[in-house]
mmCIF file of C-alpha atoms in Angstrom:
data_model
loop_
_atom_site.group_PDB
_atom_site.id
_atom_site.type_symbol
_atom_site.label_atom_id
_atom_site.label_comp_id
_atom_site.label_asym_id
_atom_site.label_seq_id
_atom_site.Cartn_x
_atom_site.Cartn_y
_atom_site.Cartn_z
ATOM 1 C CA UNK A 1 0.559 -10.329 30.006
ATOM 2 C CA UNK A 2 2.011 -7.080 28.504
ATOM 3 C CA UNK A 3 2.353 -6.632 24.995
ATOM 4 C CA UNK A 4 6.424 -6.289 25.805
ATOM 5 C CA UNK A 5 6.176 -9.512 27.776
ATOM 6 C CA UNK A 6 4.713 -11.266 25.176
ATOM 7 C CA UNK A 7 7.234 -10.199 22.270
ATOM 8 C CA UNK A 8 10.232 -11.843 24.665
ATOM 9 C CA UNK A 9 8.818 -14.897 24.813
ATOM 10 C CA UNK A 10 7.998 -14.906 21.523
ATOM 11 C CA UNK A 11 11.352 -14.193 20.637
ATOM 12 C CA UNK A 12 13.101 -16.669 23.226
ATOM 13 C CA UNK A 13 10.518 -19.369 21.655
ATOM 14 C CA UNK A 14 11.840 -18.488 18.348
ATOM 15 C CA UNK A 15 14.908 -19.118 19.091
ATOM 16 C CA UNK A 16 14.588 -22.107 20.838
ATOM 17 C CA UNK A 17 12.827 -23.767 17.709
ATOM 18 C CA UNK A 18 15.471 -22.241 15.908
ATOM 19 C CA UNK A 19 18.421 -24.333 17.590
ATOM 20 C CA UNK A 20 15.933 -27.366 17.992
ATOM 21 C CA UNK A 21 15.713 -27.554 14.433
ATOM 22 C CA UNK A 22 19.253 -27.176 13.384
ATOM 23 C CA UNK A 23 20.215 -29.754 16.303
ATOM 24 C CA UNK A 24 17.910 -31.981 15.319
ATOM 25 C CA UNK A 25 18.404 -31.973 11.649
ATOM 26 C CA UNK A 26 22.436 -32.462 12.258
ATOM 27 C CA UNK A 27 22.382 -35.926 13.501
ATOM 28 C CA UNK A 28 21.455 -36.837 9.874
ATOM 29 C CA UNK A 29 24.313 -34.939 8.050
ATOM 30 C CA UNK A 30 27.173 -34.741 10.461
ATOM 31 C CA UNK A 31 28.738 -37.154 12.896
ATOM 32 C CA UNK A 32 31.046 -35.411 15.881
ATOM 33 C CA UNK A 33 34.352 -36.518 13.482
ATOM 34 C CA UNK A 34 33.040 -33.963 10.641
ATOM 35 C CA UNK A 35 32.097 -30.868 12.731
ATOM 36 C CA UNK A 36 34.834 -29.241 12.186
ATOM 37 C CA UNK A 37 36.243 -25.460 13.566
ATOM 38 C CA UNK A 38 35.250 -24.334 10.205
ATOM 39 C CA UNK A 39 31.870 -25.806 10.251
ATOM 40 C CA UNK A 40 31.165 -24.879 13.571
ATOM 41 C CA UNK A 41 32.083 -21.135 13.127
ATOM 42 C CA UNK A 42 29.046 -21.864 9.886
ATOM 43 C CA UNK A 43 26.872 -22.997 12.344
ATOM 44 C CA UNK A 44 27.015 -19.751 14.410
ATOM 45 C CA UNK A 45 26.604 -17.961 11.739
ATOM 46 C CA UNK A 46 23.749 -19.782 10.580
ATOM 47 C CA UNK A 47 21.993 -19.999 13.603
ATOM 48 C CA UNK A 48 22.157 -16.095 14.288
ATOM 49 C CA UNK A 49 20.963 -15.611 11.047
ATOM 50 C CA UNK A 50 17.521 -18.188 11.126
ATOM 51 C CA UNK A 51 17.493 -16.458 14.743
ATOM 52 C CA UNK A 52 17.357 -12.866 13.602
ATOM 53 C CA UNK A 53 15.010 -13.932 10.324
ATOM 54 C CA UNK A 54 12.823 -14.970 13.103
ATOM 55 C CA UNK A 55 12.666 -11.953 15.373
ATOM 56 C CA UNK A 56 12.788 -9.567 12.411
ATOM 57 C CA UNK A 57 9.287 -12.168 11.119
ATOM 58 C CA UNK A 58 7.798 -11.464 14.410
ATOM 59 C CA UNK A 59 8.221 -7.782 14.349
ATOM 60 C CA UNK A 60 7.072 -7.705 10.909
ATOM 61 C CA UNK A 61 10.562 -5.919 9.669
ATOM 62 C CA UNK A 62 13.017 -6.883 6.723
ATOM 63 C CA UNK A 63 16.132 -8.251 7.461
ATOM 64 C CA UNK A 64 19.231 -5.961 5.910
ATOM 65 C CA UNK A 65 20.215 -7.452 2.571
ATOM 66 C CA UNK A 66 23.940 -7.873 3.730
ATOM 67 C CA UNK A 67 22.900 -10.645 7.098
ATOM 68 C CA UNK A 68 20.742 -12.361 4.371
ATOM 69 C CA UNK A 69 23.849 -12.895 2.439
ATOM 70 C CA UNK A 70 26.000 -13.639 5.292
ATOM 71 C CA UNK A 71 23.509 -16.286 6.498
ATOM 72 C CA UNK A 72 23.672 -17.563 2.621
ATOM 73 C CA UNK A 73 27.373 -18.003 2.755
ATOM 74 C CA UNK A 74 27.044 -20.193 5.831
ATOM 75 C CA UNK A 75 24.313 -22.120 3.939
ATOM 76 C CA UNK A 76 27.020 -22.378 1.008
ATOM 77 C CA UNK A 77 29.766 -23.867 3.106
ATOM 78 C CA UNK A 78 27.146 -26.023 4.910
ATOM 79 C CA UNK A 79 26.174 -27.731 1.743
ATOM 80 C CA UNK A 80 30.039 -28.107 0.879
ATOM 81 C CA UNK A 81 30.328 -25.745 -2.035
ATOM 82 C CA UNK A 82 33.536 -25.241 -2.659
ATOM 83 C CA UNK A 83 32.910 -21.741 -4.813
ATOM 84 C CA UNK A 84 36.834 -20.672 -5.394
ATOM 85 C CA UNK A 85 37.214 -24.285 -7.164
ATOM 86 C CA UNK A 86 33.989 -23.993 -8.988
ATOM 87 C CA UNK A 87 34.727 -20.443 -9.782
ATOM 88 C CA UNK A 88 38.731 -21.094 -10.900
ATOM 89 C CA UNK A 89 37.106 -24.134 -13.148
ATOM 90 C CA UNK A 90 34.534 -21.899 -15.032
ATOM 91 C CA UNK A 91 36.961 -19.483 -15.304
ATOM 92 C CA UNK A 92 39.453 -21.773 -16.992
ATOM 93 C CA UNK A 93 37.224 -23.225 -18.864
ATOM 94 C CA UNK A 94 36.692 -19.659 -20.809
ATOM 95 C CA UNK B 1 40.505 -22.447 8.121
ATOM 96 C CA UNK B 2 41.772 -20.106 4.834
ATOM 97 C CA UNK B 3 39.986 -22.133 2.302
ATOM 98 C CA UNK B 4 36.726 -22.026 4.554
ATOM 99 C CA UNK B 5 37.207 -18.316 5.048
ATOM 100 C CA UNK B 6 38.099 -17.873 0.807
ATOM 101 C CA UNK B 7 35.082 -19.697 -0.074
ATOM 102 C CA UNK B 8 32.740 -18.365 2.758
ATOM 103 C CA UNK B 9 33.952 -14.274 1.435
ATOM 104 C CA UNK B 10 32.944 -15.491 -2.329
ATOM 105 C CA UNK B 11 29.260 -17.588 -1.000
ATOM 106 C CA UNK B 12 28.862 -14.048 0.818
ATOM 107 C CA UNK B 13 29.696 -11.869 -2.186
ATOM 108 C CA UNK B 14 27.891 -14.155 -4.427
ATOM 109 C CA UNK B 15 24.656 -13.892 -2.380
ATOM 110 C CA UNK B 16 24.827 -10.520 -1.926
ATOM 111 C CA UNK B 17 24.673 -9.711 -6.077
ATOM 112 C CA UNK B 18 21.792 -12.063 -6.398
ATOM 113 C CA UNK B 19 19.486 -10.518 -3.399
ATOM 114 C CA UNK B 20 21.045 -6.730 -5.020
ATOM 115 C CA UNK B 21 19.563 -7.632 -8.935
ATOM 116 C CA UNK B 22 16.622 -9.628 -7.273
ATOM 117 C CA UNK B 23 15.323 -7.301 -4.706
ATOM 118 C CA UNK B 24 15.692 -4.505 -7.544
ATOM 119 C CA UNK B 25 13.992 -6.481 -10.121
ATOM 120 C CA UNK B 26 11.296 -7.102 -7.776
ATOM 121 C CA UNK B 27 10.650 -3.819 -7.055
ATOM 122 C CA UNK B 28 11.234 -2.495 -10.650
ATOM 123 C CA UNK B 29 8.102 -4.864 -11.044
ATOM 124 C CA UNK B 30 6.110 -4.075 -8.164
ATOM 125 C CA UNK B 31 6.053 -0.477 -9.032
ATOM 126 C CA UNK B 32 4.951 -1.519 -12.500
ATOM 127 C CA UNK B 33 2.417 -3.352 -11.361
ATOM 128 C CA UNK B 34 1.256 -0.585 -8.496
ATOM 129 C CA UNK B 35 1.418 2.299 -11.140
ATOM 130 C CA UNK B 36 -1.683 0.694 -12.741
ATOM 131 C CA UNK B 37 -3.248 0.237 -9.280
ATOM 132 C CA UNK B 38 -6.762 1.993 -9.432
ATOM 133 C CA UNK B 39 -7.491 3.790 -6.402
ATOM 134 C CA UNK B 40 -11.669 3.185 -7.509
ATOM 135 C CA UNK B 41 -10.751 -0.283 -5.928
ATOM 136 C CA UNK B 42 -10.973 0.275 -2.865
ATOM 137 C CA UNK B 43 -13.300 2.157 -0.782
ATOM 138 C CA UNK B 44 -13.519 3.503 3.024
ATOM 139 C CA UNK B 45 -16.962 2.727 5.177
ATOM 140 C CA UNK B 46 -18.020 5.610 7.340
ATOM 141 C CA UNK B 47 -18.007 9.395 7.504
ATOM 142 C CA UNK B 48 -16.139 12.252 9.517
ATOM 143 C CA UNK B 49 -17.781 13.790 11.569
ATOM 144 C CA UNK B 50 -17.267 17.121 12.692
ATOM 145 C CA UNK B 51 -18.532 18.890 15.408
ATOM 146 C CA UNK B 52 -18.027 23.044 16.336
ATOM 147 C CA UNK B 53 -15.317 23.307 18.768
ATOM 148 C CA UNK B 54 -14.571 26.264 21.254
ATOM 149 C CA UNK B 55 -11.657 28.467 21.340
ATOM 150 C CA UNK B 56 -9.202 26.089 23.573
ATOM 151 C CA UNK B 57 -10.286 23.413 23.181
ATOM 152 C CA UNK B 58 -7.447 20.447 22.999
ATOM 153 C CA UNK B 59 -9.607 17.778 21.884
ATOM 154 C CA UNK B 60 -11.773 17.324 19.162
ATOM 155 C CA UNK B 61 -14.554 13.829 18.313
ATOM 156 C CA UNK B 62 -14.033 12.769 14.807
ATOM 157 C CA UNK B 63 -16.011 9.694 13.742
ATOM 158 C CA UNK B 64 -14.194 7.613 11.276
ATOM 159 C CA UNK B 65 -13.704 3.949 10.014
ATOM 160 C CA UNK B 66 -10.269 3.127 9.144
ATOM 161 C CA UNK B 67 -11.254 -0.124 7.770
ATOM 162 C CA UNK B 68 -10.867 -0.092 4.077
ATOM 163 C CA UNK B 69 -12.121 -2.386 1.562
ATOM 164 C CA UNK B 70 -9.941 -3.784 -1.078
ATOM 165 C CA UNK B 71 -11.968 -5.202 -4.516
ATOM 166 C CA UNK B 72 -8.457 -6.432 -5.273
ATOM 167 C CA UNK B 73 -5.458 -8.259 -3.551
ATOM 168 C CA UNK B 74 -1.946 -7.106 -3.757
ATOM 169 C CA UNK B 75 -2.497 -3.535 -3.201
ATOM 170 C CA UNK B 76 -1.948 -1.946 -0.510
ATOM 171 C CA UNK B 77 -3.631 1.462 0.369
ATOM 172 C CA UNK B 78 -2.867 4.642 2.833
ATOM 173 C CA UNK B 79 -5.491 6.516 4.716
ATOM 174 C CA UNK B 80 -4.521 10.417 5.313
ATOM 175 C CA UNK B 81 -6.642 12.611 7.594
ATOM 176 C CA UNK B 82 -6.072 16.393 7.036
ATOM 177 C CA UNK B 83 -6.861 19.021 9.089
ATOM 178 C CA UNK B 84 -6.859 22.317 6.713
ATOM 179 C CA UNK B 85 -7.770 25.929 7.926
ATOM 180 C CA UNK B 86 -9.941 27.946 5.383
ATOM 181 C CA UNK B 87 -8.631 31.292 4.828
ATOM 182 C CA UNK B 88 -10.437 32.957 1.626
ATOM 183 C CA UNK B 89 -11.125 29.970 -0.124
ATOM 184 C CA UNK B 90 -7.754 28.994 0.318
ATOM 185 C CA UNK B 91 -6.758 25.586 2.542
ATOM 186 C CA UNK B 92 -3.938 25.833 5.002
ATOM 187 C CA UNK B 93 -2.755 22.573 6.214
ATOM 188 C CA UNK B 94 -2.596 22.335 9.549
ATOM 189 C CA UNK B 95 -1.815 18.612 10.536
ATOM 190 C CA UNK B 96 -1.733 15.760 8.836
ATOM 191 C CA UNK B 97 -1.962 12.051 10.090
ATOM 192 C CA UNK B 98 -1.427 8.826 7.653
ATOM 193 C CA UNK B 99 -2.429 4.970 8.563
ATOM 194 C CA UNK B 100 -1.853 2.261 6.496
ATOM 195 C CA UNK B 101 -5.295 0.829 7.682
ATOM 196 C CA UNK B 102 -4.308 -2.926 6.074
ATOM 197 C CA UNK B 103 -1.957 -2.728 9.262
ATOM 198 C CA UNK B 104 -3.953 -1.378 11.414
ATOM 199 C CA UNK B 105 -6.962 -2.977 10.798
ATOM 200 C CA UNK B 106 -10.005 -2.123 13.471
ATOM 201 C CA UNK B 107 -13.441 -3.655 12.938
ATOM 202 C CA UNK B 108 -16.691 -1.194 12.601
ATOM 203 C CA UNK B 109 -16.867 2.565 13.093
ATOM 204 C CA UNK B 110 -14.221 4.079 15.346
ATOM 205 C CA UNK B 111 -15.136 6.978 17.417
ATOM 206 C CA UNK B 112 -11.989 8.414 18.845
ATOM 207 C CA UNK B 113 -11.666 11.918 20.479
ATOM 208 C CA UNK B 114 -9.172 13.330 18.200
ATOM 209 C CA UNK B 115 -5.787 15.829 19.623
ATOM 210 C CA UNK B 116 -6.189 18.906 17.828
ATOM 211 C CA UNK B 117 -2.678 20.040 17.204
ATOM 212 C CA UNK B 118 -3.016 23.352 19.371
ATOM 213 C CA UNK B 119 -5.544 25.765 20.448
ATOM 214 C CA UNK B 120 -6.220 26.640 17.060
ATOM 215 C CA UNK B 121 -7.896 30.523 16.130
ATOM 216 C CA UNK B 122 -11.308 31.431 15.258
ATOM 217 C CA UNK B 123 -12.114 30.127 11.729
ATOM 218 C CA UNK B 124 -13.351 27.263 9.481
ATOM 219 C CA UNK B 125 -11.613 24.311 9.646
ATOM 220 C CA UNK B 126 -12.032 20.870 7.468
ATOM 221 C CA UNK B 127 -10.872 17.348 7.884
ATOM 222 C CA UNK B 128 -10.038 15.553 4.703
ATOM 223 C CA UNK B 129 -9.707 11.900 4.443
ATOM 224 C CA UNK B 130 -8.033 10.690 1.203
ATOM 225 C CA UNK B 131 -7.284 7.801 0.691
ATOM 226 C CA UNK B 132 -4.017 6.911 -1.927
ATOM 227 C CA UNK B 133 -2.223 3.712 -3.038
ATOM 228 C CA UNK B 134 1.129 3.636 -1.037
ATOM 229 C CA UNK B 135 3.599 3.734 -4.473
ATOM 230 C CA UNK B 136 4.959 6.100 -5.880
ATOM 231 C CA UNK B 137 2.795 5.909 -9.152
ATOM 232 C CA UNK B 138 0.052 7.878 -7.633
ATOM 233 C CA UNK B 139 0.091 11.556 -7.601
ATOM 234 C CA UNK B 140 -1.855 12.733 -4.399
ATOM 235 C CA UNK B 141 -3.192 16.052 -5.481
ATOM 236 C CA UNK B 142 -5.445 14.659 -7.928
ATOM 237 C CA UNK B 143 -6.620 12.358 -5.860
ATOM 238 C CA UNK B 144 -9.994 14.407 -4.330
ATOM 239 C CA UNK B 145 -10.468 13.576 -0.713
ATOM 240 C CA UNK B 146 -13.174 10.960 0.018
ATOM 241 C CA UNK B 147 -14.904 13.178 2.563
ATOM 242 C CA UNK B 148 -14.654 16.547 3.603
ATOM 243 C CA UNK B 149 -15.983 17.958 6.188
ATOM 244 C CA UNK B 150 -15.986 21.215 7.746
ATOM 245 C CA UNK B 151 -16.478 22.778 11.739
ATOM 246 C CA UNK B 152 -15.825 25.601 13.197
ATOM 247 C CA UNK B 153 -13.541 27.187 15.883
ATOM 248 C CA UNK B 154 -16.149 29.816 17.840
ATOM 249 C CA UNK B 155 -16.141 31.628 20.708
ATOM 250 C CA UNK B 156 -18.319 30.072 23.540
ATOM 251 C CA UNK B 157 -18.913 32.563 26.102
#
């Protein structure tokens, strides 16, 4: 098998894991009622990211700083953070 | 949606100042940490070898082993092969090759059948192998190359 040939299915396998993971782990936090627009646009977003941390780990190259946090943000609202409350109470608080 | 969106912008923002001050703090460190590298730890098996070559000729054997040796982990070390002419004493750099041989590791001595850059003139020629410590800590020019050795572009017929 080429070496280009290889690197595809390496990539596709990635990938798969990737959304076998997430699917697998969301039966334990969400039920259908609680996936939400807004959660599912998160989900995209955090699935393109663990996708792309994946490829870029096979091809031994850094992911740009700015995906990183974009895939963090999706983590953020995952997690149910609500950051302008927690932000406007710390704020206040001063 | 405009709450998600709100709080999403501010997670992103957020994450992006930590990964800024941490990936520069990280590197502020590892270049503290490189600068007192010592290139004496590490050291490269094998020789150059250098044969005469004839006026023409494309190709050139050079015997070298990329592998190199580190005493210590964490650093991480560049090999540079040099092809200088000699012209009274004086070297003229004619091409210059780098591997970062932790990469590209190869086990035992490679023989390869190096491309000489282009039908070079007459003259002495040397290939240098240095080896430096990829940071910027390291001044190359004081660094003496690990081998040196010289061969000859001659006229065959």
């Amino acid at each position: 098998m080429s070496d280009i040939t290889t690197a595809e299915v390496s990539v596709a396998v990635a990938i798969a894991f990737v959304f076998f993971l997430l699917g697998f782990t969301s039966h334990f936090f969400l039920t259908k009622k609680e996936v939400t627009l807004e959660k599912q646009v998160a989900l995209l977003i955090l699935v393109s990211w663990l996708s792309f941390a994946m490829i870029s780990y096979l091809q031994a190259r850094d992911l740009s700083l700015f995906f990183n946090a974009a895939g963090m943000g999706a983590v953020g609202n995952l997690l149910g953070i609500k950051t302008s409350e927690l932000l406007g109470s710390l704020i206040k608080r001063k | 949606m405009k709450t998600f969106v709100r709080d999403y912008l501010l997670n992103v923002l957020i994450a992006t100042l930590v990964l800024f001050v941490g990936s520069f703090g990280i590197s502020h460190v590892k270049t503290l940490y490189y600068t007192h590298a010592d290139v004496g730890n590490f050291y490269v098996r094998g020789d150059l070898i250098a044969e005469d070559v004839c006026v023409g000729n494309s190709s050139h054997l050079v015997m070298s082993d990329r592998e190199v040796k580190g005493s210590e982990i964490g650093y991480s070390a560049t090999l540079i092969r040099e092809l200088v002419r000699v012209e009274n004493d004086t070297f003229v750099k004619v091409y210059e090759e780098s591997a970062t041989p932790f990469i590209e590791k190869r086990e035992g001595a490679q023989a390869r059948v190096q491309q000489l850059p282009a039908s070079l003139p007459i003259g002495e020629y040397r290939w240098n192998l240095y080896l430096t410590i990829d940071v910027h800590g390291v001044d190359r020019p004081v660094i003496p190359p690990l081998t040196s050795n010289v061969f000859e572009v001659i006229n065959c017929e």
